[in-house]
């Protein structure tokens, strides 16, 4: 093979090698460009994601479940300071509020706060305070959490000869939730709970500013049912204390139901039987004649 042939062969191979290098460079540039676009699109979409997350959190908070921060000792040892609980908001559309439920309610324009919380100093801190409230990271001084002791129609009294709180004359065994060393109440009281209202008390009775502390207010210390935000049903933080908040067995006693309320509840059923009996007898007579 002549030198001229070698030179022509080398010349014919060079463009292929050059093309390979060009394609590789274009691929690298394209990859870098796509990576830059992805990063740019992420930062552009991030504010939208944050807004959507906040909107969804607000919807869930308003209608379904809301997290609450425990700022005081009034519910110890059931709930400790800095605990976070989840509150079921629609539950009382399905069933009535029951004795023993731990409820969160609004005390706006009625009860004074148990814990003083400074107002945000500027709109920015106010926004972050609101976000913290949505996720249960900061307390709200006008929301309270207590245990329901009496519902509308109940007579709640303290204390009997053994120092116990009674509901409709039935003593409550509160040892499972009452703060160790506390007595059921140092202040004697007796109240018939008006319909549509609740008598509530903290589990740490010696420090709780509950219905007993508001007996001079309208309603005699009771709170309106329509101020109840929902039922606290689980502790979610800290993880070491995560547990379901159940109704103590003492509230399952049959005798707690007031006689008048039981009679009213049974009246429709009794009335139905009273109307149905003559109709059944009339039909039986007609059949026997036929």
Short mmCIF file of C-alpha atoms in Angstrom, two decimals:
data_model
loop_
_atom_site.label_atom_id
_atom_site.label_comp_id
_atom_site.label_asym_id
_atom_site.label_seq_id
_atom_site.Cartn_x
_atom_site.Cartn_y
_atom_site.Cartn_z
CA UNK A 1 0.00 0.00 0.00
CA UNK A 2 1.41 3.36 -1.02
CA UNK A 3 1.88 6.32 1.28
CA UNK A 4 -0.80 8.14 -0.65
CA UNK A 5 -3.27 5.37 0.14
CA UNK A 6 -2.39 5.54 3.87
CA UNK A 7 -2.90 9.28 3.97
CA UNK A 8 -6.26 9.01 2.22
CA UNK A 9 -7.38 6.28 4.67
CA UNK A 10 -6.41 8.37 7.69
CA UNK A 11 -8.18 11.35 6.25
CA UNK A 12 -11.33 9.30 5.76
CA UNK A 13 -11.30 8.17 9.43
CA UNK A 14 -10.86 11.60 10.98
CA UNK A 15 -14.40 12.90 10.32
CA UNK A 16 -15.90 9.85 12.11
CA UNK A 17 -13.83 10.50 15.21
CA UNK A 18 -14.72 14.18 15.10
CA UNK A 19 -18.40 13.32 14.84
CA UNK A 20 -18.16 11.08 17.91
CA UNK A 21 -16.62 13.91 19.93
CA UNK A 22 -19.26 16.37 18.72
CA UNK A 23 -22.13 14.00 19.65
CA UNK A 24 -20.63 13.41 23.11
CA UNK A 25 -20.28 17.15 23.71
CA UNK A 26 -23.87 17.77 22.55
CA UNK A 27 -25.14 15.00 24.84
CA UNK A 28 -23.32 16.47 27.84
CA UNK A 29 -24.67 19.93 27.06
CA UNK A 30 -28.21 18.55 26.70
CA UNK A 31 -27.92 16.67 30.00
CA UNK A 32 -26.64 19.77 31.77
CA UNK A 33 -29.42 21.82 30.20
CA UNK A 34 -32.11 19.34 31.30
CA UNK A 35 -30.66 19.27 34.82
CA UNK A 36 -30.72 23.06 34.97
CA UNK A 37 -34.33 23.12 33.75
CA UNK A 38 -35.34 20.54 36.40
CA UNK A 39 -33.72 22.57 39.15
CA UNK A 40 -35.32 25.74 37.87
CA UNK A 41 -38.75 24.16 37.58
CA UNK A 42 -38.48 22.76 41.13
CA UNK A 43 -37.81 26.16 42.65
CA UNK A 44 -40.64 27.65 40.58
CA UNK A 45 -43.07 24.93 41.72
CA UNK A 46 -42.01 24.99 45.38
CA UNK A 47 -44.16 28.03 46.34
CA UNK A 48 -47.17 26.40 44.66
CA UNK A 49 -46.57 23.18 46.60
CA UNK A 50 -46.32 25.12 49.87
CA UNK A 51 -49.56 26.99 49.16
CA UNK A 52 -51.40 23.79 48.22
CA UNK A 53 -50.11 22.06 51.36
CA UNK A 54 -51.29 24.95 53.55
CA UNK A 55 -54.72 25.01 51.87
CA UNK A 56 -55.15 21.26 52.35
CA UNK A 57 -54.00 21.53 55.97
CA UNK A 58 -56.50 24.34 56.54
CA UNK A 59 -59.35 22.30 55.03
CA UNK A 60 -58.45 19.26 57.15
CA UNK A 61 -58.08 21.45 60.25
CA UNK A 62 -61.45 23.11 59.66
CA UNK A 63 -63.56 20.05 58.93
CA UNK A 64 -61.83 16.82 59.96
CA UNK A 65 -58.90 16.63 62.39
CA UNK A 66 -56.92 19.33 64.14
CA UNK A 67 -53.73 19.07 66.17
CA UNK A 68 -53.60 20.88 69.52
CA UNK A 69 -50.68 21.79 71.75
CA UNK A 70 -51.04 21.25 75.52
CA UNK A 71 -49.68 24.37 77.27
CA UNK A 72 -50.72 23.80 80.90
CA UNK A 73 -50.74 21.21 83.68
CA UNK A 74 -54.52 21.14 84.08
CA UNK A 75 -54.98 17.68 82.50
CA UNK A 76 -51.99 15.89 84.05
CA UNK A 77 -51.24 13.03 84.06
CA UNK A 78 -53.55 12.20 81.20
CA UNK A 79 -51.97 14.98 79.15
CA UNK A 80 -48.62 16.59 79.90
CA UNK A 81 -47.28 20.01 79.00
CA UNK A 82 -45.97 20.02 75.39
CA UNK A 83 -48.05 17.01 74.38
CA UNK A 84 -49.75 17.21 70.99
CA UNK A 85 -53.18 15.67 70.57
CA UNK A 86 -55.41 15.11 67.58
CA UNK A 87 -59.01 16.29 67.86
CA UNK A 88 -61.84 14.63 65.94
CA UNK A 89 -64.11 17.46 64.77
CA UNK A 90 -67.03 15.71 63.02
CA UNK A 91 -67.55 13.03 65.69
CA UNK A 92 -70.32 14.95 67.48
CA UNK A 93 -72.33 15.14 64.29
CA UNK A 94 -72.58 11.35 64.53
CA UNK A 95 -73.06 10.93 68.29
CA UNK A 96 -73.73 13.05 71.37
CA UNK A 97 -71.01 14.25 73.70
CA UNK A 98 -70.55 11.63 76.42
CA UNK A 99 -69.42 11.82 80.02
CA UNK A 100 -65.71 11.07 80.21
CA UNK A 101 -64.90 12.53 76.80
CA UNK A 102 -61.83 14.79 76.71
CA UNK A 103 -62.97 17.76 74.65
CA UNK A 104 -61.42 20.92 73.25
CA UNK A 105 -63.68 23.95 73.32
CA UNK A 106 -63.48 27.66 72.62
CA UNK A 107 -63.56 30.05 75.55
CA UNK A 108 -63.71 33.24 73.47
CA UNK A 109 -65.62 36.00 75.32
CA UNK A 110 -66.09 33.75 78.34
CA UNK A 111 -63.23 32.04 80.16
CA UNK A 112 -59.90 33.73 80.83
CA UNK A 113 -56.83 31.92 79.57
CA UNK A 114 -54.99 29.55 81.93
CA UNK A 115 -51.72 30.44 80.20
CA UNK A 116 -50.80 33.93 79.00
CA UNK A 117 -49.51 33.83 75.43
CA UNK A 118 -47.96 37.01 73.98
CA UNK A 119 -49.50 38.35 70.78
CA UNK A 120 -47.30 38.20 67.63
CA UNK A 121 -45.27 41.41 67.32
CA UNK A 122 -45.62 41.75 63.53
CA UNK A 123 -47.51 40.25 60.55
CA UNK A 124 -44.66 37.86 59.70
CA UNK A 125 -44.51 36.35 63.17
CA UNK A 126 -48.33 36.35 63.17
CA UNK A 127 -48.33 34.25 59.99
CA UNK A 128 -45.87 31.73 61.41
CA UNK A 129 -47.89 31.63 64.64
CA UNK A 130 -50.98 30.82 62.58
CA UNK A 131 -49.13 28.07 60.69
CA UNK A 132 -47.89 26.69 64.00
CA UNK A 133 -51.46 26.66 65.29
CA UNK A 134 -52.65 24.75 62.21
CA UNK A 135 -50.12 22.00 62.87
CA UNK A 136 -50.47 22.07 66.67
CA UNK A 137 -47.00 23.48 67.24
CA UNK A 138 -48.08 26.48 69.32
CA UNK A 139 -50.94 26.93 71.83
CA UNK A 140 -54.07 29.02 71.48
CA UNK A 141 -54.90 30.88 74.67
CA UNK A 142 -58.67 30.78 74.01
CA UNK A 143 -58.97 27.04 73.41
CA UNK A 144 -59.31 24.75 76.42
CA UNK A 145 -59.12 21.01 76.95
CA UNK A 146 -61.04 19.36 79.80
CA UNK A 147 -62.91 16.19 80.67
CA UNK A 148 -66.70 16.13 80.47
CA UNK A 149 -68.14 15.16 83.86
CA UNK A 150 -71.80 16.07 83.37
CA UNK A 151 -74.06 16.61 80.36
CA UNK A 152 -77.40 18.38 80.05
CA UNK A 153 -79.88 17.21 82.68
CA UNK A 154 -77.22 15.77 85.03
CA UNK A 155 -76.87 16.77 88.66
CA UNK A 156 -73.16 16.95 89.48
CA UNK A 157 -72.15 17.25 93.13
CA UNK A 158 -69.11 17.12 95.35
CA UNK A 159 -68.56 15.62 97.61
CA UNK A 160 -70.23 12.54 99.13
CA UNK A 161 -69.23 11.11 102.53
CA UNK A 162 -66.18 9.49 100.92
CA UNK A 163 -65.12 12.71 99.17
CA UNK A 164 -66.16 11.57 95.67
CA UNK A 165 -67.82 13.49 92.84
CA UNK A 166 -71.29 12.14 92.12
CA UNK A 167 -73.36 12.33 88.94
CA UNK A 168 -77.09 11.85 89.49
CA UNK A 169 -76.23 10.38 92.90
CA UNK A 170 -73.78 7.81 91.50
CA UNK A 171 -70.19 8.21 92.79
CA UNK A 172 -67.34 8.29 90.27
CA UNK A 173 -64.20 6.23 90.79
CA UNK A 174 -61.65 8.65 89.34
CA UNK A 175 -58.45 6.91 90.40
CA UNK A 176 -57.58 5.91 86.82
CA UNK A 177 -57.22 9.50 85.60
CA UNK A 178 -57.11 11.82 88.62
CA UNK A 179 -53.68 13.36 89.27
CA UNK A 180 -51.85 11.41 92.04
CA UNK A 181 -52.36 13.08 95.39
CA UNK A 182 -55.28 15.24 94.25
CA UNK A 183 -58.73 14.99 95.80
CA UNK A 184 -61.76 15.12 93.47
CA UNK A 185 -62.42 18.70 94.58
CA UNK A 186 -61.43 20.94 97.46
CA UNK A 187 -64.43 23.19 96.77
CA UNK A 188 -67.90 21.75 97.44
CA UNK A 189 -70.43 22.31 94.68
CA UNK A 190 -73.76 21.10 93.38
CA UNK A 191 -75.26 22.00 90.03
CA UNK A 192 -77.92 20.74 87.68
CA UNK A 193 -76.42 21.06 84.21
CA UNK A 194 -78.77 22.97 81.85
CA UNK A 195 -79.73 21.32 78.58
CA UNK A 196 -77.28 22.10 75.79
CA UNK A 197 -74.41 22.66 78.22
CA UNK A 198 -71.60 20.66 79.86
CA UNK A 199 -69.84 20.53 83.21
CA UNK A 200 -66.10 20.04 82.60
CA UNK A 201 -63.14 19.49 84.92
CA UNK A 202 -59.41 19.00 84.53
CA UNK A 203 -57.76 15.78 85.69
CA UNK A 204 -55.24 17.79 87.74
CA UNK A 205 -57.92 19.25 89.98
CA UNK A 206 -55.68 21.30 92.27
CA UNK A 207 -54.41 23.50 89.40
CA UNK A 208 -57.26 23.31 86.88
CA UNK A 209 -59.34 26.43 86.26
CA UNK A 210 -62.41 24.52 85.13
CA UNK A 211 -66.19 24.75 85.64
CA UNK A 212 -65.70 25.13 89.40
CA UNK A 213 -63.81 28.39 88.85
CA UNK A 214 -66.63 29.88 86.77
CA UNK A 215 -69.69 29.13 88.88
CA UNK A 216 -70.36 32.86 89.17
CA UNK A 217 -70.53 33.21 85.38
CA UNK A 218 -73.69 32.83 83.27
CA UNK A 219 -74.45 29.13 83.05
CA UNK A 220 -73.04 28.44 86.51
CA UNK A 221 -69.67 27.31 85.18
CA UNK A 222 -71.06 25.11 82.42
CA UNK A 223 -70.02 25.56 78.79
CA UNK A 224 -72.27 25.58 75.70
CA UNK A 225 -72.22 22.42 73.61
CA UNK A 226 -71.87 24.53 70.46
CA UNK A 227 -68.51 25.85 71.70
CA UNK A 228 -67.01 22.35 71.61
CA UNK A 229 -64.48 22.03 68.78
CA UNK A 230 -64.12 18.26 69.00
CA UNK A 231 -62.96 15.24 70.96
CA UNK A 232 -59.28 14.62 71.73
CA UNK A 233 -58.79 10.97 70.84
CA UNK A 234 -55.04 10.35 70.57
CA UNK A 235 -51.68 11.71 71.75
CA UNK A 236 -49.34 11.91 68.74
CA UNK A 237 -46.31 13.67 70.26
CA UNK A 238 -43.92 12.87 71.78
CA UNK A 239 -43.82 9.40 70.21
CA UNK A 240 -42.90 7.86 73.55
CA UNK A 241 -46.33 8.89 74.89
CA UNK A 242 -48.40 8.10 71.80
CA UNK A 243 -51.68 6.46 72.88
CA UNK A 244 -55.45 6.48 72.46
CA UNK A 245 -57.42 8.69 74.88
CA UNK A 246 -60.29 6.46 75.97
CA UNK A 247 -63.33 7.01 78.20
CA UNK A 248 -62.72 5.64 81.73
CA UNK A 249 -64.87 2.70 82.81
CA UNK A 250 -66.43 4.64 85.67
CA UNK A 251 -68.52 6.61 83.16
CA UNK A 252 -70.05 3.38 81.88
CA UNK A 253 -72.16 2.85 85.02
CA UNK A 254 -75.82 2.37 84.12
CA UNK A 255 -77.08 4.45 87.04
CA UNK A 256 -75.48 7.64 85.67
CA UNK A 257 -78.36 8.21 83.28
CA UNK A 258 -80.89 10.55 84.94
CA UNK A 259 -84.37 9.03 85.36
CA UNK A 260 -86.10 11.89 83.59
CA UNK A 261 -83.81 11.66 80.58
CA UNK A 262 -84.22 7.88 80.42
CA UNK A 263 -87.98 8.26 80.47
CA UNK A 264 -87.87 10.87 77.73
CA UNK A 265 -85.62 8.64 75.64
CA UNK A 266 -87.97 5.68 76.07
CA UNK A 267 -91.15 7.70 75.44
CA UNK A 268 -91.11 7.37 71.61
CA UNK A 269 -90.59 3.61 71.85
CA UNK A 270 -93.37 3.20 74.43
CA UNK A 271 -95.64 5.37 72.32
CA UNK A 272 -94.93 3.21 69.29
CA UNK A 273 -95.89 0.07 71.18
CA UNK A 274 -99.02 1.74 72.51
CA UNK A 275 -100.17 2.63 68.99
CA UNK A 276 -99.13 -0.67 67.42
CA UNK A 277 -100.88 -2.95 69.93
CA UNK A 278 -104.52 -2.02 69.01
CA UNK A 279 -103.66 -2.27 65.32
CA UNK A 280 -102.23 -5.79 65.72
CA UNK A 281 -105.26 -6.92 67.76
CA UNK A 282 -107.66 -5.49 65.13
CA UNK A 283 -105.89 -7.37 62.33
CA UNK A 284 -105.98 -10.63 64.30
CA UNK A 285 -109.73 -10.26 64.82
CA UNK A 286 -110.30 -9.68 61.11
CA UNK A 287 -108.30 -12.76 60.23
CA UNK A 288 -110.20 -14.90 62.73
CA UNK A 289 -113.53 -13.77 61.32
CA UNK A 290 -112.35 -14.44 57.78
#
